[in-house]
Amino acid sequence: LKEAEGQHLKIENIAETVFKKLGLKEADYARNPGDPEWPEPENEKAIRDFLKIRILHDLRRGWRFNTPNMEQCALLEIKYDQLEEFAAKDSMYEQDVLLSKLSHEARYNVLRNILNYFRTSYAFDYYMLEEDKVKILEERLKQRLDSKKEWSLDADETLTAPSVMVYQSPGKTNKRTFTESIGPTSSLGKYLKSHFSQNGLEVMKGQALSGYIAELCLILKKKYLTETEVKGEKGSVKGFRLRVENVIWQLGDGQQVITDEVRIHSTKGNFRVLPNNYFKRFYQQDFRKFDKSFVASEHTGQIGTQQRIDREKYFREGSISALFCSPTMELGIDISNLNIVHMRNVPPNPANYTQRSGRAGRSGQTAVVFTYCSYSSPHDRHYFKNAIKMVAGEVKAPRIDLINEELIVTHLNAYILTQLKLTDISKSAEDFIDITDKTNLPIKQEIRDYIIDQQENYSQEWANGFRMVIDTLIPELEKTGWFNNDWLKARCDEFYHKLDQAFVRWRRLFRAASTMIENGTITMNDPTIAASSYEANEANAE
């Protein structure tokens, strides 16, 4: 933006400009890079389209508060082509009961806030994101760009068509149509009602306000909105989207953040949002001065074991600069050259804090540990004011109530399983369950017969053997009132029944997954459904 003519960019040139500024090589993004002397034009077209999609997504409302976007830092201002001139054309507003009463400046402010509401609701009219083209675009980006590299869609990411703003509800629509309300009870409806009140006009409500919003959209349709038909179970209604060719990305002044007056209502008069100076300075760095790309990866229980091992290896080598971790990193992972730990919230207790912070500086080097305290969390706010209680707090030894009925039963069941010596059982529920009988999903007949036989003949031996295992706890257990020899024998006698009951939830999930797969297969094999359709893609994902 600093170098662009007039310090602004539009949809026609913004992706190309960003692509050139990034200086990416084809190997940085392409699934199948061409020869450096003979690059593949379609790969470059795909990365420009990918950047354009990301840029449009960034115009939405929904950024995280701890990573504000450039608008919140006053580095970027979004404007609309010729909106000041459009607002000053009095003849267009002669029949408008509200806008005809406003000055040019006040009218411009109202129109800008309305267009901002469309923009931040991701209600764009852009040919690449039309309902019948968005899936084709998604397939092309996934074919041309490498999901293992940073400049691509994620492997499981899907693109959706933009929302349509409606002032009347169409009822339930098809899965590919997303609507948002600009009706009387929406944020926009309330915003307009407040302006009626502020200007001494009768406040419109219900159908009257819906009609007014419809007329207002038709005025804006002359340059900024497009009209489309939205079909639902209640019939067809008119919907509107913002024409993206009229959006202007303008260099911000570094001081003024435009307030979202439609969604934010203040009783403090001239409410002003100040730019986030920390991120303002951070974004203004020239990252080209660094000698490497900063790559971050996930390290949680949701990824496979081998993938976690690979990421720890790459992290040690430095090809991955940062790991975003769940408490998996607490549990004995040793990366000796780790020198920074950032906790996104205050841990539950000093023991957790010690475990997490202790990942850094394990080779004796200087390390930095810092913790983000969320204002919305009473726990975080407490330790922000009393940091020493967490940072230098007493780490208490874990306490386990050994005289706990559920704990004793769990260990008894484990003891019985060891006595049964079921050598064919590994770690899968399928080792126990007969999945060929999809109706009942019973425990396999040979396992059932064997366990019942052992239970009838050896349950007393199990009880006696387990009593020896917990011998040191017997005096305390006998004081509980529930533990005695009869209780122990009864638990052994019901072992098979409890084992069978333990699979109830698994059976429910298995049946649901089987039904989903069957329905998806029917859809994929249906000759009347196109292979590239939304239904086919959804069925394939299932």
Coordinates of C-alpha atoms in Angstrom, one line a residue:
L1 CA 0.0 0.0 0.0
K2 CA 2.9 2.4 0.8
E3 CA 4.3 1.9 -2.7
A4 CA 1.0 1.6 -4.6
E5 CA -0.2 4.6 -6.7
G6 CA -2.5 6.7 -4.5
Q7 CA -1.6 4.3 -1.6
H8 CA -4.6 2.1 -2.4
L9 CA -5.3 -1.2 -4.1
K10 CA -8.4 -2.8 -5.6
I11 CA -9.5 -6.4 -6.3
E12 CA -8.1 -6.2 -9.8
N13 CA -4.5 -5.7 -8.7
I14 CA -4.2 -6.6 -5.0
A15 CA -3.4 -10.3 -5.3
E16 CA -0.8 -9.6 -8.0
T17 CA 0.8 -6.9 -5.9
V18 CA 0.9 -9.1 -2.8
F19 CA 2.3 -12.0 -4.8
K20 CA 5.2 -9.9 -6.2
K21 CA 5.9 -8.5 -2.7
L22 CA 6.1 -12.0 -1.2
G23 CA 8.7 -13.0 -3.7
L24 CA 7.6 -16.7 -3.5
K25 CA 9.3 -19.3 -5.6
E26 CA 7.2 -22.0 -7.3
A27 CA 8.7 -24.6 -5.0
D28 CA 7.3 -22.7 -2.0
Y29 CA 3.7 -23.4 -3.0
A30 CA 3.2 -25.7 -6.0
R31 CA 2.2 -29.3 -5.7
N32 CA 4.1 -30.1 -8.9
P33 CA 6.7 -27.2 -9.4
G34 CA 7.9 -26.7 -13.0
D35 CA 11.5 -26.3 -14.0
P36 CA 12.9 -22.9 -12.7
E37 CA 13.6 -22.0 -16.3
W38 CA 10.2 -23.2 -17.5
P39 CA 7.6 -22.3 -14.7
E40 CA 4.1 -23.6 -14.9
P41 CA 1.7 -20.6 -15.5
E42 CA -1.3 -22.4 -14.0
N43 CA 0.6 -22.8 -10.7
E44 CA 1.2 -19.1 -10.5
K45 CA -2.5 -18.4 -11.4
A46 CA -3.5 -20.7 -8.5
I47 CA -1.3 -19.0 -5.9
R48 CA -2.7 -15.6 -7.0
D49 CA -6.3 -16.9 -6.6
F50 CA -5.4 -18.4 -3.3
L51 CA -4.0 -15.0 -2.0
K52 CA -7.1 -13.3 -3.3
I53 CA -9.4 -15.6 -1.3
R54 CA -7.3 -15.1 1.8
I55 CA -7.4 -11.3 1.4
L56 CA -11.2 -11.4 1.0
H57 CA -11.6 -13.7 4.0
D58 CA -9.5 -11.2 6.1
L59 CA -12.3 -8.6 5.5
R60 CA -14.7 -10.6 7.6
R61 CA -15.6 -9.9 11.2
G62 CA -14.3 -12.7 13.4
W63 CA -10.6 -12.1 14.0
R64 CA -9.2 -13.1 17.4
F65 CA -8.8 -10.4 19.9
N66 CA -5.2 -11.4 20.8
T67 CA -4.2 -11.1 17.1
P68 CA -5.9 -8.0 15.8
N69 CA -6.0 -7.4 12.0
M70 CA -4.4 -4.4 10.3
E71 CA -7.7 -2.4 10.5
Q72 CA -7.6 -2.6 14.3
C73 CA -4.0 -1.4 14.2
A74 CA -4.9 1.6 11.9
L75 CA -2.5 0.4 9.2
L76 CA -5.4 -0.4 6.8
E77 CA -8.6 1.4 6.0
I78 CA -11.3 0.0 3.8
K79 CA -13.1 2.5 1.7
Y80 CA -15.7 2.3 -1.2
D81 CA -15.2 3.7 -4.6
Q82 CA -16.9 7.2 -5.0
L83 CA -19.0 6.8 -1.9
E84 CA -18.6 10.4 -0.9
E85 CA -19.9 11.6 -4.3
F86 CA -22.7 8.9 -4.1
A87 CA -23.7 10.2 -0.6
A88 CA -23.7 13.8 -1.9
K89 CA -26.2 13.2 -4.7
D90 CA -29.3 14.6 -3.0
S91 CA -31.7 13.7 -5.8
M92 CA -31.3 10.0 -5.0
Y93 CA -32.5 10.4 -1.4
E94 CA -35.5 12.7 -1.9
Q95 CA -38.0 9.9 -1.1
D96 CA -35.9 8.5 1.8
V97 CA -37.4 9.6 5.1
L98 CA -34.1 9.3 6.9
L99 CA -31.2 10.0 4.5
S100 CA -33.0 13.0 3.0
K101 CA -32.8 14.7 6.4
L102 CA -29.0 14.1 6.9
S103 CA -26.0 16.2 5.9
H104 CA -23.7 14.8 3.3
E105 CA -21.2 13.9 5.9
A106 CA -23.7 12.1 8.2
R107 CA -25.3 10.4 5.2
Y108 CA -21.8 9.2 4.0
N109 CA -21.2 7.8 7.5
V110 CA -24.5 5.8 7.5
L111 CA -23.9 4.4 4.1
R112 CA -20.3 3.4 4.9
N113 CA -21.4 1.6 8.0
I114 CA -24.1 -0.3 6.1
L115 CA -21.5 -1.3 3.4
N116 CA -19.1 -2.3 6.2
Y117 CA -21.8 -4.5 7.7
F118 CA -22.1 -6.3 4.4
R119 CA -18.3 -6.6 4.1
T120 CA -17.7 -7.9 7.6
S121 CA -20.5 -10.4 7.2
Y122 CA -18.6 -11.9 4.2
A123 CA -21.5 -11.0 1.9
F124 CA -19.5 -10.5 -1.3
D125 CA -20.5 -10.7 -4.9
Y126 CA -17.4 -12.0 -6.7
Y127 CA -17.5 -14.4 -9.7
M128 CA -14.9 -16.8 -8.3
L129 CA -17.0 -17.4 -5.2
E130 CA -20.3 -18.0 -6.9
E131 CA -22.1 -21.1 -5.7
D132 CA -21.5 -23.1 -8.9
K133 CA -17.8 -22.1 -9.1
V134 CA -16.5 -22.2 -5.6
K135 CA -16.1 -26.0 -5.5
I136 CA -14.3 -25.9 -8.8
L137 CA -12.0 -23.3 -7.4
E138 CA -11.4 -25.4 -4.3
E139 CA -10.5 -28.4 -6.4
R140 CA -8.2 -26.4 -8.6
L141 CA -6.3 -24.9 -5.7
K142 CA -5.9 -28.3 -4.0
Q143 CA -4.6 -29.8 -7.3
R144 CA -2.2 -27.0 -8.0
L145 CA -1.0 -26.1 -4.4
D146 CA 0.7 -28.4 -2.0
S147 CA -1.3 -28.7 1.3
K148 CA 1.9 -29.6 3.1
K149 CA 3.3 -26.2 2.4
E150 CA 2.3 -22.9 4.0
W151 CA 0.8 -21.2 0.9
S152 CA -2.2 -23.5 0.3
L153 CA -5.6 -24.6 1.6
D154 CA -5.4 -27.0 4.5
A155 CA -5.9 -30.6 3.5
D156 CA -9.4 -30.7 5.0
E157 CA -10.3 -27.1 4.3
T158 CA -13.4 -26.3 2.2
L159 CA -14.4 -23.1 0.5
T160 CA -18.0 -21.8 0.9
A161 CA -19.9 -19.3 -1.1
P162 CA -20.4 -15.9 0.6
S163 CA -23.5 -15.1 2.6
V164 CA -26.5 -13.4 1.2
M165 CA -28.1 -10.5 3.2
V166 CA -31.9 -10.8 3.4
Y167 CA -34.5 -8.5 5.1
Q168 CA -37.1 -11.3 5.1
S169 CA -36.5 -14.9 6.2
P170 CA -36.8 -17.4 3.4
G171 CA -36.9 -20.3 5.9
K172 CA -34.7 -23.3 5.6
T173 CA -32.5 -23.1 2.5
N174 CA -30.3 -25.7 0.8
K175 CA -26.9 -26.5 2.3
R176 CA -25.0 -24.3 -0.1
T177 CA -26.9 -21.1 0.6
F178 CA -25.9 -19.0 3.6
T179 CA -28.0 -16.1 4.7
E180 CA -27.7 -13.4 7.3
S181 CA -30.4 -11.0 8.4
I182 CA -30.7 -7.3 7.7
G183 CA -34.3 -7.3 8.9
P184 CA -35.9 -5.2 11.7
T185 CA -34.4 -7.2 14.6
S186 CA -30.9 -7.5 13.1
S187 CA -28.0 -5.3 14.2
L188 CA -28.5 -3.3 11.0
G189 CA -32.2 -2.8 11.8
K190 CA -31.4 -1.6 15.3
Y191 CA -28.8 0.7 14.0
L192 CA -31.3 2.3 11.6
K193 CA -33.9 2.6 14.4
S194 CA -31.4 4.5 16.5
H195 CA -30.8 7.0 13.7
F196 CA -34.6 7.5 13.3
S197 CA -34.7 8.3 17.0
Q198 CA -31.7 10.6 17.0
N199 CA -33.1 12.7 14.2
G200 CA -36.5 13.1 15.8
L201 CA -38.3 10.8 13.3
E202 CA -41.0 8.2 14.0
V203 CA -39.2 4.9 14.7
M204 CA -40.2 2.3 12.1
K205 CA -40.7 -1.3 13.2
G206 CA -41.7 -4.6 11.8
Q207 CA -42.9 -4.7 8.2
A208 CA -42.5 -0.9 7.8
L209 CA -38.8 -1.2 8.7
S210 CA -38.4 -4.2 6.4
G211 CA -39.8 -2.1 3.5
Y212 CA -37.5 0.8 4.3
I213 CA -34.5 -1.5 4.3
A214 CA -35.6 -2.9 1.0
E215 CA -35.8 0.6 -0.5
L216 CA -32.4 1.4 1.0
C217 CA -30.8 -1.7 -0.6
L218 CA -32.3 -0.7 -4.0
I219 CA -30.6 2.7 -3.7
L220 CA -27.3 1.1 -2.9
K221 CA -27.9 -1.4 -5.8
K222 CA -27.2 1.5 -8.2
K223 CA -23.5 1.1 -7.5
Y224 CA -22.6 -1.1 -4.5
L225 CA -24.9 -4.0 -4.2
T226 CA -26.2 -6.8 -6.4
E227 CA -29.6 -8.4 -6.0
T228 CA -30.2 -12.2 -6.1
E229 CA -33.1 -14.5 -5.4
V230 CA -32.9 -16.7 -2.4
K231 CA -35.2 -19.8 -2.3
G232 CA -36.3 -21.4 0.9
E233 CA -39.1 -23.4 2.4
K234 CA -41.1 -20.2 3.0
G235 CA -40.7 -19.1 -0.7
S236 CA -38.4 -16.8 -2.5
V237 CA -37.0 -13.5 -1.1
K238 CA -34.7 -10.9 -2.3
G239 CA -31.1 -11.0 -1.2
F240 CA -28.2 -8.6 -1.6
R241 CA -24.4 -8.8 -1.7
L242 CA -21.6 -6.2 -1.9
R243 CA -19.9 -5.8 -5.2
V244 CA -16.2 -6.4 -4.4
E245 CA -14.9 -4.3 -7.3
N246 CA -15.9 -1.2 -5.3
V247 CA -13.9 -2.2 -2.3
I248 CA -10.7 -0.1 -1.8
W249 CA -7.8 -1.2 0.4
Q250 CA -6.3 2.2 1.6
L251 CA -3.2 2.8 3.6
G252 CA -4.3 3.7 7.2
D253 CA -3.1 6.8 9.0
G254 CA -1.8 4.8 12.0
Q255 CA -4.1 6.8 14.4
Q256 CA -7.7 6.2 13.6
V257 CA -9.6 2.9 13.8
I258 CA -13.0 3.0 12.2
T259 CA -15.7 1.9 14.7
D260 CA -18.2 -0.7 13.7
E261 CA -21.2 1.5 14.7
V262 CA -23.7 -1.2 13.5
R263 CA -22.6 -3.8 16.0
I264 CA -21.0 -1.7 18.7
H265 CA -23.4 0.6 20.6
S266 CA -21.9 3.0 23.1
T267 CA -23.5 5.3 25.7
K268 CA -20.3 7.3 26.1
G269 CA -20.9 9.7 23.2
N270 CA -18.0 9.8 20.8
F271 CA -16.7 6.3 21.4
R272 CA -13.2 5.9 20.0
V273 CA -11.2 2.7 19.4
L274 CA -7.5 3.1 19.8
P275 CA -5.1 1.2 17.6
N276 CA -3.2 -1.8 19.1
N277 CA 0.3 -0.3 19.2
Y278 CA 2.1 -3.6 20.0
F279 CA 0.8 -5.3 16.9
K280 CA 1.0 -2.1 14.9
R281 CA 4.8 -2.1 15.4
F282 CA 5.0 -5.9 14.9
Y283 CA 3.2 -5.7 11.5
Q284 CA 5.4 -2.8 10.3
Q285 CA 8.5 -5.0 10.5
D286 CA 10.2 -5.8 7.2
F287 CA 10.1 -9.6 7.4
R288 CA 12.2 -9.9 4.3
K289 CA 15.2 -9.1 6.5
F290 CA 15.0 -12.5 8.2
D291 CA 17.0 -15.2 6.6
K292 CA 14.2 -17.9 6.8
S293 CA 10.5 -18.4 6.7
F294 CA 8.8 -18.9 10.0
V295 CA 6.9 -22.2 10.0
A296 CA 4.6 -23.3 12.8
S297 CA 3.0 -26.7 13.3
E298 CA 0.5 -28.3 15.6
H299 CA 1.6 -30.7 18.4
T300 CA -1.5 -32.3 20.0
G301 CA -3.1 -35.6 20.7
Q302 CA -5.2 -35.1 17.5
I303 CA -2.3 -35.9 15.2
G304 CA -0.7 -39.3 14.6
T305 CA 2.2 -40.6 16.6
Q306 CA 4.6 -40.6 13.7
Q307 CA 3.6 -37.1 12.7
R308 CA 4.3 -35.9 16.2
I309 CA 7.7 -37.6 16.1
D310 CA 8.5 -36.0 12.8
R311 CA 7.5 -32.5 13.9
E312 CA 9.6 -32.8 17.1
K313 CA 12.6 -33.8 14.8
Y314 CA 12.0 -30.8 12.5
F315 CA 11.6 -28.5 15.4
R316 CA 14.9 -29.6 16.9
E317 CA 16.5 -29.1 13.5
G318 CA 15.0 -25.6 13.1
S319 CA 13.0 -26.2 10.0
I320 CA 9.9 -25.7 12.2
S321 CA 10.2 -22.5 14.2
A322 CA 7.3 -22.9 16.6
L323 CA 5.0 -25.6 17.9
F324 CA 1.4 -24.9 19.0
C325 CA 0.9 -27.5 21.8
S326 CA -1.8 -28.9 23.9
P327 CA -0.6 -30.4 27.3
T328 CA 1.1 -33.1 25.3
M329 CA 4.3 -31.0 25.5
E330 CA 4.1 -31.2 29.3
L331 CA 4.6 -34.9 29.4
G332 CA 8.3 -35.5 29.3
I333 CA 9.1 -34.2 25.8
D334 CA 12.7 -33.1 25.8
I335 CA 13.8 -30.6 23.1
S336 CA 17.1 -29.4 24.6
N337 CA 17.5 -26.2 22.5
L338 CA 14.0 -24.9 23.1
N339 CA 14.4 -21.4 24.4
I340 CA 11.0 -19.8 24.4
V341 CA 7.7 -21.0 25.9
H342 CA 4.6 -18.9 25.5
M343 CA 1.5 -20.0 27.4
R344 CA -1.8 -18.8 25.9
N345 CA -3.5 -18.9 29.3
V346 CA -2.5 -19.3 32.9
P347 CA -2.1 -23.0 33.8
P348 CA -4.5 -24.5 36.4
N349 CA -1.9 -24.8 39.1
P350 CA 1.9 -24.3 39.9
A351 CA 2.6 -27.9 39.0
N352 CA 1.3 -27.4 35.5
Y353 CA 3.2 -24.2 35.2
T354 CA 6.4 -25.9 36.3
Q355 CA 5.9 -28.7 33.7
R356 CA 5.2 -26.3 30.8
S357 CA 7.8 -23.7 31.6
G358 CA 10.4 -26.4 32.3
R359 CA 10.4 -27.4 28.6
A360 CA 12.7 -24.4 28.0
G361 CA 16.3 -24.0 28.9
R362 CA 17.0 -27.6 29.5
S363 CA 20.5 -27.4 28.2
G364 CA 21.4 -24.6 30.6
Q365 CA 20.9 -21.8 28.1
T366 CA 18.9 -18.6 28.8
A367 CA 15.2 -19.0 28.2
V368 CA 12.1 -16.9 28.1
V369 CA 8.8 -18.0 29.5
F370 CA 5.8 -15.7 29.2
T371 CA 2.1 -16.2 29.9
Y372 CA -0.9 -14.5 28.3
C373 CA -3.6 -13.6 30.8
S374 CA -7.1 -13.4 29.3
Y375 CA -9.2 -10.6 30.6
S376 CA -12.3 -12.7 30.3
S377 CA -10.9 -15.4 32.7
P378 CA -11.2 -14.8 36.5
H379 CA -8.5 -17.4 37.0
D380 CA -6.1 -15.5 34.6
R381 CA -6.9 -12.1 36.1
H382 CA -6.3 -13.4 39.7
Y383 CA -2.8 -14.7 38.8
F384 CA -2.0 -11.6 36.7
K385 CA -2.3 -9.7 40.0
N386 CA -0.7 -12.4 42.1
A387 CA 1.9 -13.8 39.7
I388 CA 4.3 -15.0 42.4
K389 CA 1.7 -17.6 43.6
M390 CA 1.9 -19.3 40.2
V391 CA 5.5 -18.7 39.2
A392 CA 7.0 -19.6 42.5
G393 CA 4.1 -21.4 44.0
E394 CA 4.3 -24.6 46.0
V395 CA 4.1 -27.7 43.8
K396 CA 2.0 -30.2 45.8
A397 CA 2.4 -33.9 45.4
P398 CA -0.6 -35.5 43.6
R399 CA -3.1 -36.9 46.0
I400 CA -5.1 -40.1 45.1
D401 CA -7.9 -41.5 47.2
L402 CA -6.9 -45.1 47.2
I403 CA -10.0 -46.0 49.2
N404 CA -12.3 -45.2 46.3
E405 CA -14.8 -47.8 45.1
E406 CA -14.6 -46.9 41.4
L407 CA -10.8 -47.1 41.5
I408 CA -10.8 -50.5 43.3
V409 CA -13.3 -51.8 40.7
T410 CA -11.2 -50.6 37.9
H411 CA -8.1 -52.4 39.2
L412 CA -10.2 -55.5 39.9
N413 CA -11.3 -55.6 36.3
A414 CA -7.7 -55.2 35.1
Y415 CA -6.6 -58.0 37.4
I416 CA -9.3 -60.3 36.1
L417 CA -8.3 -59.5 32.5
T418 CA -4.7 -60.6 33.3
Q419 CA -6.0 -63.8 34.8
L420 CA -8.1 -64.6 31.7
K421 CA -5.0 -64.4 29.5
L422 CA -6.9 -63.4 26.3
T423 CA -3.9 -63.5 24.0
D424 CA -5.9 -62.6 20.8
I425 CA -7.0 -59.3 22.3
S426 CA -4.7 -56.4 21.3
K427 CA -6.0 -52.8 21.5
S428 CA -9.0 -52.6 19.2
A429 CA -12.6 -53.0 20.1
E430 CA -12.9 -55.2 17.0
D431 CA -10.9 -57.8 18.8
F432 CA -13.9 -58.2 21.2
I433 CA -16.9 -57.4 19.0
D434 CA -18.4 -59.3 16.1
I435 CA -18.9 -56.5 13.6
T436 CA -20.5 -58.8 11.0
D437 CA -23.6 -58.7 13.1
K438 CA -24.3 -54.9 12.6
T439 CA -27.6 -55.1 14.4
N440 CA -26.5 -56.3 17.8
L441 CA -22.7 -56.0 17.6
P442 CA -22.3 -58.7 20.3
I443 CA -19.1 -59.8 22.0
K444 CA -17.7 -62.7 19.9
Q445 CA -19.3 -66.0 20.8
E446 CA -16.0 -67.8 21.6
I447 CA -14.8 -65.0 23.9
R448 CA -18.3 -64.8 25.6
D449 CA -18.4 -68.5 26.2
Y450 CA -14.8 -68.6 27.5
I451 CA -15.3 -65.6 29.9
I452 CA -18.6 -66.9 31.3
D453 CA -17.1 -70.4 31.8
Q454 CA -14.0 -68.9 33.7
Q455 CA -16.3 -66.6 35.7
E456 CA -18.5 -69.5 36.9
N457 CA -15.5 -71.7 37.9
Y458 CA -12.9 -69.2 39.1
S459 CA -14.7 -66.0 40.4
Q460 CA -13.8 -67.0 44.0
E461 CA -10.2 -67.5 43.1
W462 CA -10.2 -64.0 41.4
A463 CA -11.6 -62.5 44.6
N464 CA -9.0 -64.2 46.8
G465 CA -6.2 -63.3 44.5
F466 CA -7.2 -59.7 44.2
R467 CA -7.6 -59.5 48.0
M468 CA -3.9 -60.4 48.3
V469 CA -3.0 -57.7 45.8
I470 CA -4.7 -55.0 47.9
D471 CA -3.7 -56.6 51.2
T472 CA -2.1 -53.3 52.6
L473 CA -5.4 -51.4 51.9
I474 CA -7.7 -54.0 53.6
P475 CA -7.8 -52.3 57.1
E476 CA -8.8 -49.0 55.5
L477 CA -11.3 -50.6 53.1
E478 CA -13.1 -52.5 55.8
K479 CA -13.9 -49.1 57.5
T480 CA -15.8 -47.9 54.4
G481 CA -19.0 -49.8 54.9
W482 CA -19.2 -51.0 51.3
F483 CA -16.1 -53.3 51.1
N484 CA -16.3 -56.9 52.3
N485 CA -15.8 -60.4 50.9
D486 CA -19.4 -60.6 49.5
W487 CA -18.9 -57.3 47.7
L488 CA -15.7 -58.6 46.1
K489 CA -17.3 -61.9 45.0
A490 CA -20.3 -60.0 43.6
R491 CA -18.0 -57.8 41.5
C492 CA -16.2 -60.9 40.1
D493 CA -19.6 -62.6 39.3
E494 CA -20.8 -59.6 37.2
F495 CA -17.5 -59.2 35.3
Y496 CA -18.9 -60.3 31.9
H497 CA -22.1 -58.2 32.2
K498 CA -20.0 -55.1 33.0
L499 CA -17.6 -55.8 30.2
D500 CA -20.5 -56.1 27.7
Q501 CA -22.0 -52.8 29.0
A502 CA -18.7 -51.1 28.5
F503 CA -19.1 -51.4 24.8
V504 CA -22.6 -49.7 24.7
R505 CA -21.2 -46.2 23.7
W506 CA -18.8 -47.8 21.1
R507 CA -21.7 -49.7 19.5
R508 CA -23.7 -46.5 19.2
L509 CA -20.8 -44.6 17.6
F510 CA -20.0 -47.6 15.3
R511 CA -23.7 -47.8 14.1
A512 CA -23.7 -44.0 13.4
A513 CA -20.5 -44.2 11.5
S514 CA -21.7 -47.2 9.4
T515 CA -24.9 -45.3 8.6
M516 CA -23.0 -42.3 7.5
I517 CA -20.7 -44.4 5.2
E518 CA -23.7 -46.2 3.7
N519 CA -25.5 -42.9 3.0
G520 CA -22.3 -41.4 1.5
T521 CA -21.7 -44.4 -0.7
I522 CA -25.3 -44.3 -2.0
T523 CA -24.8 -40.6 -2.9
M524 CA -21.5 -41.2 -4.6
N525 CA -22.9 -44.0 -6.7
D526 CA -26.0 -42.1 -7.7
P527 CA -25.7 -41.3 -11.4
T528 CA -28.0 -38.3 -11.1
I529 CA -25.6 -36.5 -8.8
A530 CA -22.6 -34.8 -10.5
A531 CA -19.1 -35.9 -9.2
S532 CA -18.2 -32.3 -8.6
S533 CA -21.4 -31.3 -6.8
Y534 CA -21.7 -30.2 -3.2
E535 CA -23.5 -33.4 -2.3
A536 CA -20.8 -35.6 -3.8
N537 CA -18.0 -33.7 -2.1
E538 CA -19.8 -33.9 1.2
A539 CA -20.4 -37.6 0.8
N540 CA -16.8 -38.2 -0.1
A541 CA -15.7 -36.3 3.0
E542 CA -17.9 -38.5 5.2

